[in-house]
Amino acid sequence: MDNFDSNEEIIPVSETDNNPEPPEELNNQIKENTDSPQLEGEPIAETVTEAETNETTSVWKAYMETVTDSEESKDSSPSAESEDNSEPDEEPTDEELTDEELTDEELNADSDDTENDKVITYDEQLIKSTKRFITGKISRFMALDKRKQKKYLITFAIVVILLTLILTDIIPILPNSYHRSYVGNRYTLGETQSSDTAKYGKNVLYASNGTLICFGPDMSVKNKIDTFAGHPIIRTADTGAVVYSKNGDKAIVMTDYDKYFAVNSNEAIISASVNKKGDYILVTVEAGYKACLSAYNSKQSPLYKWHTGSHITDTAISPAGTEFVASVIEKTETEVHSKLVFLSVASQEPVKEVAIEGCVVTGLHFVDSSTVVAFGDSFTKAFSPNGAEKWSVDYNGKFLKTYDVSKDGQIAFLFNSFNSDLSDSLVELYNHRGRKIGHCESKDNVRSISVNNGHCLLMLDKETIIADSDGDIKKRKKHNSDYSRVVLFDNYHFAFGINDNVAEIISVRHR
């Protein structure tokens, strides 16, 4: 018993996790059987006697029989029987399958569902965050004293009002606005009976007997040129302009407000036209012919010359300066009508002649590089530079009072229901392709129109109407003065107006 180690014998028996620890009484008995006195310095024996082994073994057998009987009683209980009689496990569902057992389509479907769930979760989270932010701001505001609350409310109201005024251009500080101090700027012109006015790029040209003035959008005088006597006529094409006096022999050609040159034709000038570059046409009376068309470039070098035995009423030069169109009058025994003659620098002979029957052409205008528009008294037609017809507008019995063309090719027609200044008026708007884009009606008679930058200005007696390209009225405004002529600036909130002998900037959108 002196050399027996109880721990080495107990470990193999207790390897089963379900076996409980032996009771304290059994441990004590084992200890009594195994403990023996050991002499100091005497080595521990490596073996035990057979009697000692048998005694220890019998104690453990008695203990294990007790444990075994207890486990058998548990297994024979009703709960154990019900577990044994339970049904076999079912086949695993799709949710229980691993990713390797699912097909690619099923995996993709699950992935899509997960993404949708993420989007919904994100939106919900965003809404919750916004609510928390607003609630927090309100809570902080409510926590302030009344004095600070009043201060915040006043500041917030001022900011909202200022933003509203700026966005509606009532306070014109945006890049597309003119300063309101321009409104009311005036310039005394003198006698205005024999004068003409036209838009010129972002500026306005005014010509009278012996004087040509270029006004800026702030009413500043950009240039003032001494010209010639007579009744001046201005023709413009964006930044190109020609000014002449009918039956006079002199003209002014401008390529910019501070760049111009004088022309002396030595023949009476019937009409003239110009393009943006400053290329121009002069129609003069020449001996042996009723008219002569002479075309020049901006350096005054000849481009083309054409003689005709017919009366030329108007001309147009293409933006490239290589094609020209002339309208001439033809008479028969029963009627007078127009004919269009298409010319080109590539051919000395007319490219094509087109008869405009039942109509007299009063004006020609290139609205783009490939379209020239012939304005007549009963209809308007558009052609290519080689004479092919592109589109037409029939007046359907309405009387054409005047028309205007913007630099982007938009066309505005002013019609009267009957040929009288007492008639109600109708303005129709077309793009450069001949498609009607809008119209505006007025029960009062409209005296003149000006179209620019997608807007049209209607001048009535002491009243102006500004409409957009769809014809929707944006502002109808009363004025103290009666303006005989108006020109709408690029910024369609303001216009150049002439009242008696004074020119001034007028507001057509603001109070």
PDB file of C-alpha atoms in Angstrom, residues 127-319:
ATOM      1  CA  ILE A 127     -35.603  59.175 -43.381  1.00  0.00           C
ATOM      2  CA  LYS A 128     -34.919  58.385 -39.742  1.00  0.00           C
ATOM      3  CA  SER A 129     -31.705  60.424 -39.799  1.00  0.00           C
ATOM      4  CA  THR A 130     -33.506  63.381 -41.369  1.00  0.00           C
ATOM      5  CA  LYS A 131     -36.261  63.180 -38.796  1.00  0.00           C
ATOM      6  CA  ARG A 132     -33.696  63.050 -36.009  1.00  0.00           C
ATOM      7  CA  PHE A 133     -31.854  66.043 -37.492  1.00  0.00           C
ATOM      8  CA  ILE A 134     -35.013  68.136 -37.810  1.00  0.00           C
ATOM      9  CA  THR A 135     -36.241  67.080 -34.395  1.00  0.00           C
ATOM     10  CA  GLY A 136     -32.880  67.973 -32.893  1.00  0.00           C
ATOM     11  CA  LYS A 137     -32.899  71.411 -34.496  1.00  0.00           C
ATOM     12  CA  ILE A 138     -36.430  72.074 -33.310  1.00  0.00           C
ATOM     13  CA  SER A 139     -35.574  70.887 -29.815  1.00  0.00           C
ATOM     14  CA  ARG A 140     -32.540  73.154 -29.671  1.00  0.00           C
ATOM     15  CA  PHE A 141     -34.606  76.050 -30.972  1.00  0.00           C
ATOM     16  CA  MET A 142     -37.336  75.446 -28.392  1.00  0.00           C
ATOM     17  CA  ALA A 143     -34.714  75.309 -25.664  1.00  0.00           C
ATOM     18  CA  LEU A 144     -33.616  78.866 -26.452  1.00  0.00           C
ATOM     19  CA  ASP A 145     -35.074  81.835 -24.666  1.00  0.00           C
ATOM     20  CA  LYS A 146     -37.646  83.983 -26.464  1.00  0.00           C
ATOM     21  CA  ARG A 147     -35.150  86.699 -27.306  1.00  0.00           C
ATOM     22  CA  LYS A 148     -32.836  84.318 -29.187  1.00  0.00           C
ATOM     23  CA  GLN A 149     -35.809  82.603 -30.862  1.00  0.00           C
ATOM     24  CA  LYS A 150     -36.990  85.941 -32.213  1.00  0.00           C
ATOM     25  CA  LYS A 151     -33.486  86.722 -33.477  1.00  0.00           C
ATOM     26  CA  TYR A 152     -33.229  83.402 -35.347  1.00  0.00           C
ATOM     27  CA  LEU A 153     -36.692  83.784 -36.888  1.00  0.00           C
ATOM     28  CA  ILE A 154     -35.916  87.282 -38.178  1.00  0.00           C
ATOM     29  CA  THR A 155     -32.603  86.132 -39.672  1.00  0.00           C
ATOM     30  CA  PHE A 156     -34.246  83.142 -41.372  1.00  0.00           C
ATOM     31  CA  ALA A 157     -37.018  85.318 -42.830  1.00  0.00           C
ATOM     32  CA  ILE A 158     -34.513  87.847 -44.216  1.00  0.00           C
ATOM     33  CA  VAL A 159     -32.489  85.090 -45.926  1.00  0.00           C
ATOM     34  CA  VAL A 160     -35.604  83.564 -47.529  1.00  0.00           C
ATOM     35  CA  ILE A 161     -36.813  86.954 -48.790  1.00  0.00           C
ATOM     36  CA  LEU A 162     -33.416  87.852 -50.251  1.00  0.00           C
ATOM     37  CA  LEU A 163     -33.104  84.516 -52.038  1.00  0.00           C
ATOM     38  CA  THR A 164     -36.600  84.926 -53.480  1.00  0.00           C
ATOM     39  CA  LEU A 165     -35.866  88.439 -54.735  1.00  0.00           C
ATOM     40  CA  ILE A 166     -32.577  87.347 -56.332  1.00  0.00           C
ATOM     41  CA  LEU A 167     -33.957  84.205 -57.995  1.00  0.00           C
ATOM     42  CA  THR A 168     -36.928  86.129 -59.417  1.00  0.00           C
ATOM     43  CA  ASP A 169     -34.476  88.785 -60.657  1.00  0.00           C
ATOM     44  CA  ILE A 170     -36.232  91.548 -58.764  1.00  0.00           C
ATOM     45  CA  ILE A 171     -32.796  92.198 -57.307  1.00  0.00           C
ATOM     46  CA  PRO A 172     -30.787  91.776 -60.553  1.00  0.00           C
ATOM     47  CA  ILE A 173     -27.369  90.749 -59.259  1.00  0.00           C
ATOM     48  CA  LEU A 174     -27.121  87.467 -61.166  1.00  0.00           C
ATOM     49  CA  PRO A 175     -24.803  87.294 -64.232  1.00  0.00           C
ATOM     50  CA  ASN A 176     -27.810  87.488 -66.584  1.00  0.00           C
ATOM     51  CA  SER A 177     -29.125  90.702 -65.012  1.00  0.00           C
ATOM     52  CA  TYR A 178     -28.515  94.346 -65.604  1.00  0.00           C
ATOM     53  CA  HIS A 179     -28.206  96.692 -62.652  1.00  0.00           C
ATOM     54  CA  ARG A 180     -31.527  98.325 -61.887  1.00  0.00           C
ATOM     55  CA  SER A 181     -29.868 101.719 -61.785  1.00  0.00           C
ATOM     56  CA  TYR A 182     -29.791 101.563 -65.602  1.00  0.00           C
ATOM     57  CA  VAL A 183     -33.561 101.906 -65.685  1.00  0.00           C
ATOM     58  CA  GLY A 184     -34.450 105.518 -66.402  1.00  0.00           C
ATOM     59  CA  ASN A 185     -31.084 106.393 -67.959  1.00  0.00           C
ATOM     60  CA  ARG A 186     -31.911 108.902 -70.674  1.00  0.00           C
ATOM     61  CA  TYR A 187     -30.343 110.475 -73.746  1.00  0.00           C
ATOM     62  CA  THR A 188     -31.732 113.448 -75.673  1.00  0.00           C
ATOM     63  CA  LEU A 189     -31.752 112.578 -79.368  1.00  0.00           C
ATOM     64  CA  GLY A 190     -33.205 115.660 -81.020  1.00  0.00           C
ATOM     65  CA  GLU A 191     -35.478 115.248 -84.011  1.00  0.00           C
ATOM     66  CA  THR A 192     -36.574 111.617 -84.351  1.00  0.00           C
ATOM     67  CA  GLN A 193     -39.049 111.761 -87.230  1.00  0.00           C
ATOM     68  CA  SER A 194     -36.532 110.724 -89.888  1.00  0.00           C
ATOM     69  CA  SER A 195     -34.692 108.043 -87.911  1.00  0.00           C
ATOM     70  CA  ASP A 196     -34.297 104.287 -87.555  1.00  0.00           C
ATOM     71  CA  THR A 197     -33.453 101.924 -84.701  1.00  0.00           C
ATOM     72  CA  ALA A 198     -32.202  98.320 -84.663  1.00  0.00           C
ATOM     73  CA  LYS A 199     -30.635  95.837 -82.253  1.00  0.00           C
ATOM     74  CA  TYR A 200     -26.943  95.327 -82.804  1.00  0.00           C
ATOM     75  CA  GLY A 201     -25.386  92.454 -80.885  1.00  0.00           C
ATOM     76  CA  LYS A 202     -25.885  93.368 -77.218  1.00  0.00           C
ATOM     77  CA  ASN A 203     -26.254  97.021 -78.163  1.00  0.00           C
ATOM     78  CA  VAL A 204     -28.686  99.252 -80.054  1.00  0.00           C
ATOM     79  CA  LEU A 205     -28.044 101.382 -83.141  1.00  0.00           C
ATOM     80  CA  TYR A 206     -29.882 104.644 -83.645  1.00  0.00           C
ATOM     81  CA  ALA A 207     -29.535 106.623 -86.886  1.00  0.00           C
ATOM     82  CA  SER A 208     -30.976 110.026 -87.679  1.00  0.00           C
ATOM     83  CA  ASN A 209     -30.296 112.748 -90.196  1.00  0.00           C
ATOM     84  CA  GLY A 210     -26.480 112.958 -90.160  1.00  0.00           C
ATOM     85  CA  THR A 211     -25.802 110.943 -86.982  1.00  0.00           C
ATOM     86  CA  LEU A 212     -25.268 107.291 -86.058  1.00  0.00           C
ATOM     87  CA  ILE A 213     -25.102 106.360 -82.355  1.00  0.00           C
ATOM     88  CA  CYS A 214     -24.348 103.004 -80.753  1.00  0.00           C
ATOM     89  CA  PHE A 215     -25.924 102.708 -77.284  1.00  0.00           C
ATOM     90  CA  GLY A 216     -24.836 100.109 -74.759  1.00  0.00           C
ATOM     91  CA  PRO A 217     -27.283  98.219 -72.523  1.00  0.00           C
ATOM     92  CA  ASP A 218     -26.660 100.773 -69.780  1.00  0.00           C
ATOM     93  CA  MET A 219     -27.545 103.645 -72.148  1.00  0.00           C
ATOM     94  CA  SER A 220     -23.895 104.651 -72.455  1.00  0.00           C
ATOM     95  CA  VAL A 221     -22.810 105.993 -75.839  1.00  0.00           C
ATOM     96  CA  LYS A 222     -20.294 103.497 -77.198  1.00  0.00           C
ATOM     97  CA  ASN A 223     -19.768 105.328 -80.452  1.00  0.00           C
ATOM     98  CA  LYS A 224     -21.146 108.377 -82.262  1.00  0.00           C
ATOM     99  CA  ILE A 225     -20.484 108.756 -85.994  1.00  0.00           C
ATOM    100  CA  ASP A 226     -21.215 111.708 -88.286  1.00  0.00           C
ATOM    101  CA  THR A 227     -22.867 110.280 -91.368  1.00  0.00           C
ATOM    102  CA  PHE A 228     -24.926 111.790 -94.156  1.00  0.00           C
ATOM    103  CA  ALA A 229     -28.107 113.674 -94.772  1.00  0.00           C
ATOM    104  CA  GLY A 230     -31.346 111.927 -95.579  1.00  0.00           C
ATOM    105  CA  HIS A 231     -33.651 109.313 -94.085  1.00  0.00           C
ATOM    106  CA  PRO A 232     -31.336 106.537 -92.787  1.00  0.00           C
ATOM    107  CA  ILE A 233     -32.130 102.826 -92.948  1.00  0.00           C
ATOM    108  CA  ILE A 234     -30.332 100.291 -90.721  1.00  0.00           C
ATOM    109  CA  ARG A 235     -29.801  96.634 -91.657  1.00  0.00           C
ATOM    110  CA  THR A 236     -28.095  94.396 -89.093  1.00  0.00           C
ATOM    111  CA  ALA A 237     -26.977  90.777 -88.700  1.00  0.00           C
ATOM    112  CA  ASP A 238     -25.784  90.358 -85.120  1.00  0.00           C
ATOM    113  CA  THR A 239     -22.548  92.415 -85.013  1.00  0.00           C
ATOM    114  CA  GLY A 240     -22.604  93.309 -88.711  1.00  0.00           C
ATOM    115  CA  ALA A 241     -24.466  96.452 -89.838  1.00  0.00           C
ATOM    116  CA  VAL A 242     -24.939  98.641 -92.871  1.00  0.00           C
ATOM    117  CA  VAL A 243     -26.538 102.081 -92.693  1.00  0.00           C
ATOM    118  CA  TYR A 244     -27.606 103.935 -95.834  1.00  0.00           C
ATOM    119  CA  SER A 245     -30.039 106.553 -96.992  1.00  0.00           C
ATOM    120  CA  LYS A 246     -32.383 105.562 -99.784  1.00  0.00           C
ATOM    121  CA  ASN A 247     -31.426 107.249-103.044  1.00  0.00           C
ATOM    122  CA  GLY A 248     -28.234 108.496-101.412  1.00  0.00           C
ATOM    123  CA  ASP A 249     -24.806 107.384-102.577  1.00  0.00           C
ATOM    124  CA  LYS A 250     -23.098 106.855 -99.215  1.00  0.00           C
ATOM    125  CA  ALA A 251     -23.198 104.080 -96.629  1.00  0.00           C
ATOM    126  CA  ILE A 252     -21.562 103.089 -93.347  1.00  0.00           C
ATOM    127  CA  VAL A 253     -20.547  99.442 -92.825  1.00  0.00           C
ATOM    128  CA  MET A 254     -19.795  98.219 -89.275  1.00  0.00           C
ATOM    129  CA  THR A 255     -18.097  95.010 -88.129  1.00  0.00           C
ATOM    130  CA  ASP A 256     -18.156  96.103 -84.481  1.00  0.00           C
ATOM    131  CA  TYR A 257     -19.379  99.144 -82.604  1.00  0.00           C
ATOM    132  CA  ASP A 258     -15.935 100.758 -82.853  1.00  0.00           C
ATOM    133  CA  LYS A 259     -14.935  99.303 -86.252  1.00  0.00           C
ATOM    134  CA  TYR A 260     -16.524 100.762 -89.361  1.00  0.00           C
ATOM    135  CA  PHE A 261     -15.786 102.248 -92.750  1.00  0.00           C
ATOM    136  CA  ALA A 262     -17.580 104.571 -95.149  1.00  0.00           C
ATOM    137  CA  VAL A 263     -18.611 103.582 -98.674  1.00  0.00           C
ATOM    138  CA  ASN A 264     -19.257 105.912-101.617  1.00  0.00           C
ATOM    139  CA  SER A 265     -21.071 104.123-104.430  1.00  0.00           C
ATOM    140  CA  ASN A 266     -21.332 107.118-106.761  1.00  0.00           C
ATOM    141  CA  GLU A 267     -24.764 105.748-107.659  1.00  0.00           C
ATOM    142  CA  ALA A 268     -28.125 106.015-105.926  1.00  0.00           C
ATOM    143  CA  ILE A 269     -28.496 103.209-103.386  1.00  0.00           C
ATOM    144  CA  ILE A 270     -31.861 101.403-103.542  1.00  0.00           C
ATOM    145  CA  SER A 271     -31.255  98.803-100.826  1.00  0.00           C
ATOM    146  CA  ALA A 272     -28.457  97.091 -98.907  1.00  0.00           C
ATOM    147  CA  SER A 273     -27.814  94.048 -96.722  1.00  0.00           C
ATOM    148  CA  VAL A 274     -25.003  92.640 -94.557  1.00  0.00           C
ATOM    149  CA  ASN A 275     -23.899  89.488 -92.742  1.00  0.00           C
ATOM    150  CA  LYS A 276     -22.253  89.022 -89.356  1.00  0.00           C
ATOM    151  CA  LYS A 277     -18.723  89.235 -90.773  1.00  0.00           C
ATOM    152  CA  GLY A 278     -19.340  92.594 -92.415  1.00  0.00           C
ATOM    153  CA  ASP A 279     -19.696  91.316 -95.980  1.00  0.00           C
ATOM    154  CA  TYR A 280     -22.325  93.497 -97.645  1.00  0.00           C
ATOM    155  CA  ILE A 281     -24.476  94.080-100.724  1.00  0.00           C
ATOM    156  CA  LEU A 282     -25.386  97.404-102.310  1.00  0.00           C
ATOM    157  CA  VAL A 283     -28.176  97.618-104.872  1.00  0.00           C
ATOM    158  CA  THR A 284     -27.772 100.704-107.025  1.00  0.00           C
ATOM    159  CA  VAL A 285     -29.271 102.247-110.122  1.00  0.00           C
ATOM    160  CA  GLU A 286     -26.944 101.808-113.072  1.00  0.00           C
ATOM    161  CA  ALA A 287     -27.143 103.315-116.526  1.00  0.00           C
ATOM    162  CA  GLY A 288     -28.787 100.947-119.012  1.00  0.00           C
ATOM    163  CA  TYR A 289     -30.272  98.789-116.208  1.00  0.00           C
ATOM    164  CA  LYS A 290     -32.952  99.209-113.629  1.00  0.00           C
ATOM    165  CA  ALA A 291     -30.700  97.793-110.895  1.00  0.00           C
ATOM    166  CA  CYS A 292     -27.242  96.414-110.189  1.00  0.00           C
ATOM    167  CA  LEU A 293     -26.364  94.099-107.285  1.00  0.00           C
ATOM    168  CA  SER A 294     -22.775  94.516-106.065  1.00  0.00           C
ATOM    169  CA  ALA A 295     -21.381  92.308-103.287  1.00  0.00           C
ATOM    170  CA  TYR A 296     -18.206  93.048-101.284  1.00  0.00           C
ATOM    171  CA  ASN A 297     -16.368  91.442 -98.401  1.00  0.00           C
ATOM    172  CA  SER A 298     -15.549  93.231 -95.149  1.00  0.00           C
ATOM    173  CA  LYS A 299     -12.280  94.475 -96.702  1.00  0.00           C
ATOM    174  CA  GLN A 300     -14.280  96.144 -99.514  1.00  0.00           C
ATOM    175  CA  SER A 301     -13.007  93.703-102.140  1.00  0.00           C
ATOM    176  CA  PRO A 302     -15.602  92.855-104.850  1.00  0.00           C
ATOM    177  CA  LEU A 303     -17.254  89.437-104.558  1.00  0.00           C
ATOM    178  CA  TYR A 304     -19.997  89.487-107.166  1.00  0.00           C
ATOM    179  CA  LYS A 305     -21.896  91.780-109.521  1.00  0.00           C
ATOM    180  CA  TRP A 306     -25.208  91.153-111.258  1.00  0.00           C
ATOM    181  CA  HIS A 307     -27.247  93.429-113.528  1.00  0.00           C
ATOM    182  CA  THR A 308     -30.984  93.124-114.067  1.00  0.00           C
ATOM    183  CA  GLY A 309     -33.705  94.915-115.966  1.00  0.00           C
ATOM    184  CA  SER A 310     -36.153  94.374-113.073  1.00  0.00           C
ATOM    185  CA  HIS A 311     -36.673  96.342-109.874  1.00  0.00           C
ATOM    186  CA  ILE A 312     -34.835  94.801-106.920  1.00  0.00           C
ATOM    187  CA  THR A 313     -36.823  95.204-103.687  1.00  0.00           C
ATOM    188  CA  ASP A 314     -34.460  93.488-101.269  1.00  0.00           C
ATOM    189  CA  THR A 315     -31.360  91.301-100.993  1.00  0.00           C
ATOM    190  CA  ALA A 316     -29.700  88.921 -98.530  1.00  0.00           C
ATOM    191  CA  ILE A 317     -26.125  87.642 -98.203  1.00  0.00           C
ATOM    192  CA  SER A 318     -25.296  84.282 -96.633  1.00  0.00           C
ATOM    193  CA  PRO A 319     -23.234  84.075 -93.418  1.00  0.00           C
TER     194      PRO A 319
END
